[in-house]
Amino acid sequence: MFERFTTGAREVVTGAHQAARDLGNQHIGTEHVLISMLRDENGTVARLLRERGLDAATARDDVRRLAGGTEPGPSRAETEAEDAAALKAIGIDLDKVRAAIEENFGAGALQLPQALPRKRGFFGRLYASGGHLPLTPRAKKLLELALREAVRLHQNFIGPEHIMLGLLREGEGLAARVLTEHRIKFDDLRTELERSLTDQAA
C-alpha cells in the first residue's frame, strides 16, 4: 500500500511521528495524523480546515485537552526507586541482584549501548530501534480507509486528501472529536476534498 503514497502522504505519516513525539506520546494516533496534515501550510487539507477555523496549533491544544493533558510521569530515578522498594518488600535486594549479574557477566552488563542499532522503517527510512513509535489500531485503519477512498475514486495514488477522507470515514478517533468540536461538517469537507482530487487527476 505504501508504494502508492505520494510524497505529501508520506510526509503526513512521518510528520505524525514527530507530532506524537512533540506531545510526549508513545504511539501515533489519528490525532497526530490530523496535526501533521495541518502543519503543511500549502496543503489542500490544511487550507480547507483553516477556512473552517482549525489550524495546527489549535488542533494540538485540543488534543492535549481532550486526552487529559500531558502531565509528565515520574522520572526514571523515581520509577527505579519505587521498583527497588517494591522488590525489597518481597525480599529481593536490587543492589545484590545487580552485583551478581555484573560479577557473572562483567561490569556494565546492565548498561544500554550508547547508540541503538538503526533499522529500516516506514518507506525505507532509518530510525533507531528504540525510537520508532507504533501506529494505533485506529490509525492503521485510517490508512487502510485512505486506500479504499483512492480505489473508490478510481485513483492509483494515495495523497493527503485520501488520508483525510479516511479520517472522516473512520469518524470515531480523537481527530474526529477535534473536528466535531469545531463544528466541521464532514459531508461538506468530503465534497471539497473529492473535488480537489478530481482536479488533480484530470
mmCIF file of C-alpha atoms in Angstrom:
data_model
loop_
_atom_site.group_PDB
_atom_site.id
_atom_site.type_symbol
_atom_site.label_atom_id
_atom_site.label_comp_id
_atom_site.label_asym_id
_atom_site.label_seq_id
_atom_site.Cartn_x
_atom_site.Cartn_y
_atom_site.Cartn_z
ATOM 1 C CA MET A 1 0.000 0.000 0.000
ATOM 2 C CA PHE A 2 2.743 2.483 0.942
ATOM 3 C CA GLU A 3 4.287 2.418 -2.513
ATOM 4 C CA ARG A 4 1.149 4.215 -3.709
ATOM 5 C CA PHE A 5 1.636 7.088 -1.248
ATOM 6 C CA THR A 6 2.587 10.414 -2.782
ATOM 7 C CA THR A 7 5.460 12.377 -1.284
ATOM 8 C CA GLY A 8 2.892 14.521 0.520
ATOM 9 C CA ALA A 9 1.159 11.478 2.023
ATOM 10 C CA ARG A 10 4.481 10.043 3.185
ATOM 11 C CA GLU A 11 5.292 13.364 4.806
ATOM 12 C CA VAL A 12 1.929 13.205 6.627
ATOM 13 C CA VAL A 13 2.899 9.857 8.176
ATOM 14 C CA THR A 14 6.418 10.931 9.145
ATOM 15 C CA GLY A 15 5.025 14.265 10.405
ATOM 16 C CA ALA A 16 2.543 12.343 12.560
ATOM 17 C CA HIS A 17 5.513 10.583 14.175
ATOM 18 C CA GLN A 18 7.003 13.979 15.031
ATOM 19 C CA ALA A 19 3.635 15.296 16.275
ATOM 20 C CA ALA A 20 3.381 12.321 18.630
ATOM 21 C CA ARG A 21 6.911 12.982 19.927
ATOM 22 C CA ASP A 22 6.129 16.680 20.392
ATOM 23 C CA LEU A 23 3.144 15.729 22.565
ATOM 24 C CA GLY A 24 5.185 13.182 24.521
ATOM 25 C CA ASN A 25 3.072 10.252 23.286
ATOM 26 C CA GLN A 26 4.358 6.726 22.755
ATOM 27 C CA HIS A 27 2.067 5.932 19.822
ATOM 28 C CA ILE A 28 0.831 7.513 16.591
ATOM 29 C CA GLY A 29 -2.922 8.061 16.605
ATOM 30 C CA THR A 30 -5.437 9.753 14.338
ATOM 31 C CA GLU A 31 -4.889 12.992 16.237
ATOM 32 C CA HIS A 32 -1.199 13.052 15.269
ATOM 33 C CA VAL A 33 -2.094 12.439 11.627
ATOM 34 C CA LEU A 34 -4.504 15.392 11.757
ATOM 35 C CA ILE A 35 -1.899 17.693 13.314
ATOM 36 C CA SER A 36 0.622 16.629 10.681
ATOM 37 C CA MET A 37 -1.771 17.457 7.840
ATOM 38 C CA LEU A 38 -2.488 20.850 9.389
ATOM 39 C CA ARG A 39 1.220 21.662 9.611
ATOM 40 C CA ASP A 40 1.526 21.539 5.806
ATOM 41 C CA GLU A 41 0.599 25.173 5.276
ATOM 42 C CA ASN A 42 0.468 24.791 1.476
ATOM 43 C CA GLY A 43 -1.557 21.580 1.533
ATOM 44 C CA THR A 44 -5.167 21.322 0.428
ATOM 45 C CA VAL A 45 -6.261 19.674 3.678
ATOM 46 C CA ALA A 46 -4.701 22.413 5.830
ATOM 47 C CA ARG A 47 -6.229 25.131 3.644
ATOM 48 C CA LEU A 48 -9.723 23.625 3.810
ATOM 49 C CA LEU A 49 -9.510 23.200 7.580
ATOM 50 C CA ARG A 50 -8.103 26.712 8.122
ATOM 51 C CA GLU A 51 -11.091 28.057 6.173
ATOM 52 C CA ARG A 52 -13.219 26.302 8.794
ATOM 53 C CA GLY A 53 -11.269 27.791 11.710
ATOM 54 C CA LEU A 54 -8.885 24.955 12.556
ATOM 55 C CA ASP A 55 -5.086 25.209 12.401
ATOM 56 C CA ALA A 56 -2.230 23.039 13.690
ATOM 57 C CA ALA A 57 -1.694 24.930 16.964
ATOM 58 C CA THR A 58 -5.402 24.831 17.814
ATOM 59 C CA ALA A 59 -5.640 21.115 16.997
ATOM 60 C CA ARG A 60 -2.574 20.388 19.160
ATOM 61 C CA ASP A 61 -4.121 22.283 22.091
ATOM 62 C CA ASP A 62 -7.431 20.462 21.588
ATOM 63 C CA VAL A 63 -5.672 17.089 21.583
ATOM 64 C CA ARG A 64 -3.888 17.933 24.841
ATOM 65 C CA ARG A 65 -7.177 18.958 26.438
ATOM 66 C CA LEU A 66 -9.245 16.043 25.120
ATOM 67 C CA ALA A 67 -6.573 13.496 26.006
ATOM 68 C CA GLY A 68 -6.488 14.761 29.581
ATOM 69 C CA GLY A 69 -3.331 16.812 29.316
ATOM 70 C CA THR A 70 0.243 15.680 29.058
ATOM 71 C CA GLU A 71 1.420 15.810 32.635
ATOM 72 C CA PRO A 72 4.919 14.385 32.840
ATOM 73 C CA GLY A 73 5.153 10.997 34.505
ATOM 74 C CA PRO A 74 7.624 10.060 37.217
ATOM 75 C CA SER A 75 11.299 10.394 36.349
ATOM 76 C CA ARG A 76 13.390 7.311 35.636
ATOM 77 C CA ALA A 77 15.139 7.691 39.002
ATOM 78 C CA GLU A 78 11.769 7.870 40.808
ATOM 79 C CA THR A 79 10.496 4.806 38.943
ATOM 80 C CA GLU A 80 13.662 2.833 39.728
ATOM 81 C CA ALA A 81 13.418 3.819 43.417
ATOM 82 C CA GLU A 82 9.774 2.657 43.542
ATOM 83 C CA ASP A 83 10.686 -0.609 41.798
ATOM 84 C CA ALA A 84 13.563 -1.210 44.221
ATOM 85 C CA ALA A 85 11.282 -0.575 47.208
ATOM 86 C CA ALA A 86 8.616 -2.954 45.822
ATOM 87 C CA LEU A 87 11.211 -5.693 45.250
ATOM 88 C CA LYS A 88 12.693 -5.162 48.728
ATOM 89 C CA ALA A 89 9.219 -5.607 50.224
ATOM 90 C CA ILE A 90 9.136 -9.161 48.839
ATOM 91 C CA GLY A 91 12.695 -9.946 49.906
ATOM 92 C CA ILE A 92 14.666 -9.082 46.748
ATOM 93 C CA ASP A 93 17.598 -6.705 47.135
ATOM 94 C CA LEU A 94 18.044 -4.997 43.753
ATOM 95 C CA ASP A 95 21.621 -3.917 44.568
ATOM 96 C CA LYS A 96 22.598 -7.528 45.303
ATOM 97 C CA VAL A 97 20.955 -8.719 42.058
ATOM 98 C CA ARG A 98 22.870 -6.094 40.077
ATOM 99 C CA ALA A 99 26.143 -7.055 41.787
ATOM 100 C CA ALA A 100 25.586 -10.744 40.999
ATOM 101 C CA ILE A 101 24.839 -10.013 37.330
ATOM 102 C CA GLU A 102 27.958 -7.859 36.975
ATOM 103 C CA GLU A 103 30.052 -10.495 38.728
ATOM 104 C CA ASN A 104 28.877 -13.174 36.276
ATOM 105 C CA PHE A 105 28.670 -11.120 33.077
ATOM 106 C CA GLY A 106 31.140 -8.310 33.658
ATOM 107 C CA ALA A 107 30.967 -4.669 34.711
ATOM 108 C CA GLY A 108 28.428 -2.659 32.744
ATOM 109 C CA ALA A 109 26.409 -5.724 31.711
ATOM 110 C CA LEU A 110 23.211 -3.874 32.569
ATOM 111 C CA GLN A 111 24.143 -0.711 30.675
ATOM 112 C CA LEU A 112 22.400 0.084 27.392
ATOM 113 C CA PRO A 113 24.657 0.653 24.381
ATOM 114 C CA GLN A 114 25.386 4.291 23.586
ATOM 115 C CA ALA A 115 23.915 4.075 20.103
ATOM 116 C CA LEU A 116 20.950 1.867 19.421
ATOM 117 C CA PRO A 117 21.138 -0.147 16.184
ATOM 118 C CA ARG A 118 19.405 1.516 13.271
ATOM 119 C CA LYS A 119 16.687 -0.266 11.337
ATOM 120 C CA ARG A 120 14.645 0.477 8.261
ATOM 121 C CA GLY A 121 11.106 1.635 8.969
ATOM 122 C CA PHE A 122 8.368 3.337 7.001
ATOM 123 C CA PHE A 123 9.365 3.965 3.427
ATOM 124 C CA GLY A 124 12.913 2.679 3.947
ATOM 125 C CA ARG A 125 13.929 5.474 6.309
ATOM 126 C CA LEU A 126 16.425 4.681 9.034
ATOM 127 C CA TYR A 127 15.466 5.019 12.673
ATOM 128 C CA ALA A 128 16.959 3.985 15.981
ATOM 129 C CA SER A 129 15.206 0.807 17.084
ATOM 130 C CA GLY A 130 14.248 2.423 20.385
ATOM 131 C CA GLY A 131 12.770 5.497 18.726
ATOM 132 C CA HIS A 132 10.092 4.084 16.436
ATOM 133 C CA LEU A 133 6.525 4.770 17.553
ATOM 134 C CA PRO A 134 3.788 2.293 16.634
ATOM 135 C CA LEU A 135 0.537 3.214 14.907
ATOM 136 C CA THR A 136 -2.586 2.660 16.974
ATOM 137 C CA PRO A 137 -5.151 0.223 15.511
ATOM 138 C CA ARG A 138 -7.372 3.213 14.674
ATOM 139 C CA ALA A 139 -4.530 4.994 12.844
ATOM 140 C CA LYS A 140 -3.810 1.801 10.875
ATOM 141 C CA LYS A 141 -7.490 1.615 9.978
ATOM 142 C CA LEU A 142 -7.367 5.261 8.855
ATOM 143 C CA LEU A 143 -4.551 4.448 6.398
ATOM 144 C CA GLU A 144 -6.447 1.401 5.110
ATOM 145 C CA LEU A 145 -9.511 3.603 4.608
ATOM 146 C CA ALA A 146 -7.344 6.092 2.693
ATOM 147 C CA LEU A 147 -6.513 3.281 0.266
ATOM 148 C CA ARG A 148 -10.203 2.396 -0.039
ATOM 149 C CA GLU A 149 -11.013 6.027 -0.779
ATOM 150 C CA ALA A 150 -8.411 6.062 -3.566
ATOM 151 C CA VAL A 151 -9.891 2.847 -5.024
ATOM 152 C CA ARG A 152 -13.428 4.242 -4.754
ATOM 153 C CA LEU A 153 -12.355 7.355 -6.667
ATOM 154 C CA HIS A 154 -10.518 5.202 -9.285
ATOM 155 C CA GLN A 155 -7.170 6.795 -8.446
ATOM 156 C CA ASN A 156 -3.884 4.893 -8.397
ATOM 157 C CA PHE A 157 -2.203 7.131 -5.797
ATOM 158 C CA ILE A 158 -2.841 7.996 -2.150
ATOM 159 C CA GLY A 159 -2.418 11.642 -1.235
ATOM 160 C CA PRO A 160 -3.056 13.636 1.946
ATOM 161 C CA GLU A 161 -6.627 14.249 0.740
ATOM 162 C CA HIS A 162 -7.265 10.488 0.698
ATOM 163 C CA ILE A 163 -5.868 10.250 4.229
ATOM 164 C CA MET A 164 -8.270 12.997 5.322
ATOM 165 C CA LEU A 165 -11.145 11.192 3.589
ATOM 166 C CA GLY A 166 -10.129 8.064 5.509
ATOM 167 C CA LEU A 167 -10.140 10.049 8.741
ATOM 168 C CA LEU A 168 -13.646 11.348 8.002
ATOM 169 C CA ARG A 169 -14.839 7.861 7.113
ATOM 170 C CA GLU A 170 -13.346 6.388 10.309
ATOM 171 C CA GLY A 171 -15.137 9.120 12.244
ATOM 172 C CA GLU A 172 -14.566 7.959 15.831
ATOM 173 C CA GLY A 173 -10.985 8.734 16.857
ATOM 174 C CA LEU A 174 -9.592 11.691 18.739
ATOM 175 C CA ALA A 175 -9.041 13.546 15.451
ATOM 176 C CA ALA A 176 -12.733 13.184 14.587
ATOM 177 C CA ARG A 177 -13.607 14.591 18.028
ATOM 178 C CA VAL A 178 -11.435 17.645 17.345
ATOM 179 C CA LEU A 179 -13.200 18.199 14.014
ATOM 180 C CA THR A 180 -16.620 17.746 15.611
ATOM 181 C CA GLU A 181 -15.815 20.237 18.384
ATOM 182 C CA HIS A 182 -15.049 22.816 15.693
ATOM 183 C CA ARG A 183 -18.413 22.067 14.045
ATOM 184 C CA ILE A 184 -16.751 20.984 10.830
ATOM 185 C CA LYS A 185 -19.327 19.354 8.580
ATOM 186 C CA PHE A 186 -17.869 16.075 7.408
ATOM 187 C CA ASP A 187 -20.041 15.856 4.271
ATOM 188 C CA ASP A 188 -19.097 19.359 3.088
ATOM 189 C CA LEU A 189 -15.408 18.741 3.696
ATOM 190 C CA ARG A 190 -15.624 15.358 1.940
ATOM 191 C CA THR A 191 -17.178 17.006 -1.134
ATOM 192 C CA GLU A 192 -14.415 19.622 -1.357
ATOM 193 C CA LEU A 193 -11.668 17.038 -0.889
ATOM 194 C CA GLU A 194 -13.114 14.856 -3.649
ATOM 195 C CA ARG A 195 -13.359 17.857 -5.945
ATOM 196 C CA SER A 196 -9.698 18.684 -5.287
ATOM 197 C CA LEU A 197 -8.645 15.097 -6.018
ATOM 198 C CA THR A 198 -10.658 15.017 -9.232
ATOM 199 C CA ASP A 199 -8.944 18.211 -10.350
ATOM 200 C CA GLN A 200 -5.510 16.722 -9.546
ATOM 201 C CA ALA A 201 -6.241 13.547 -11.512
ATOM 202 C CA ALA A 202 -7.509 15.461 -14.568
#
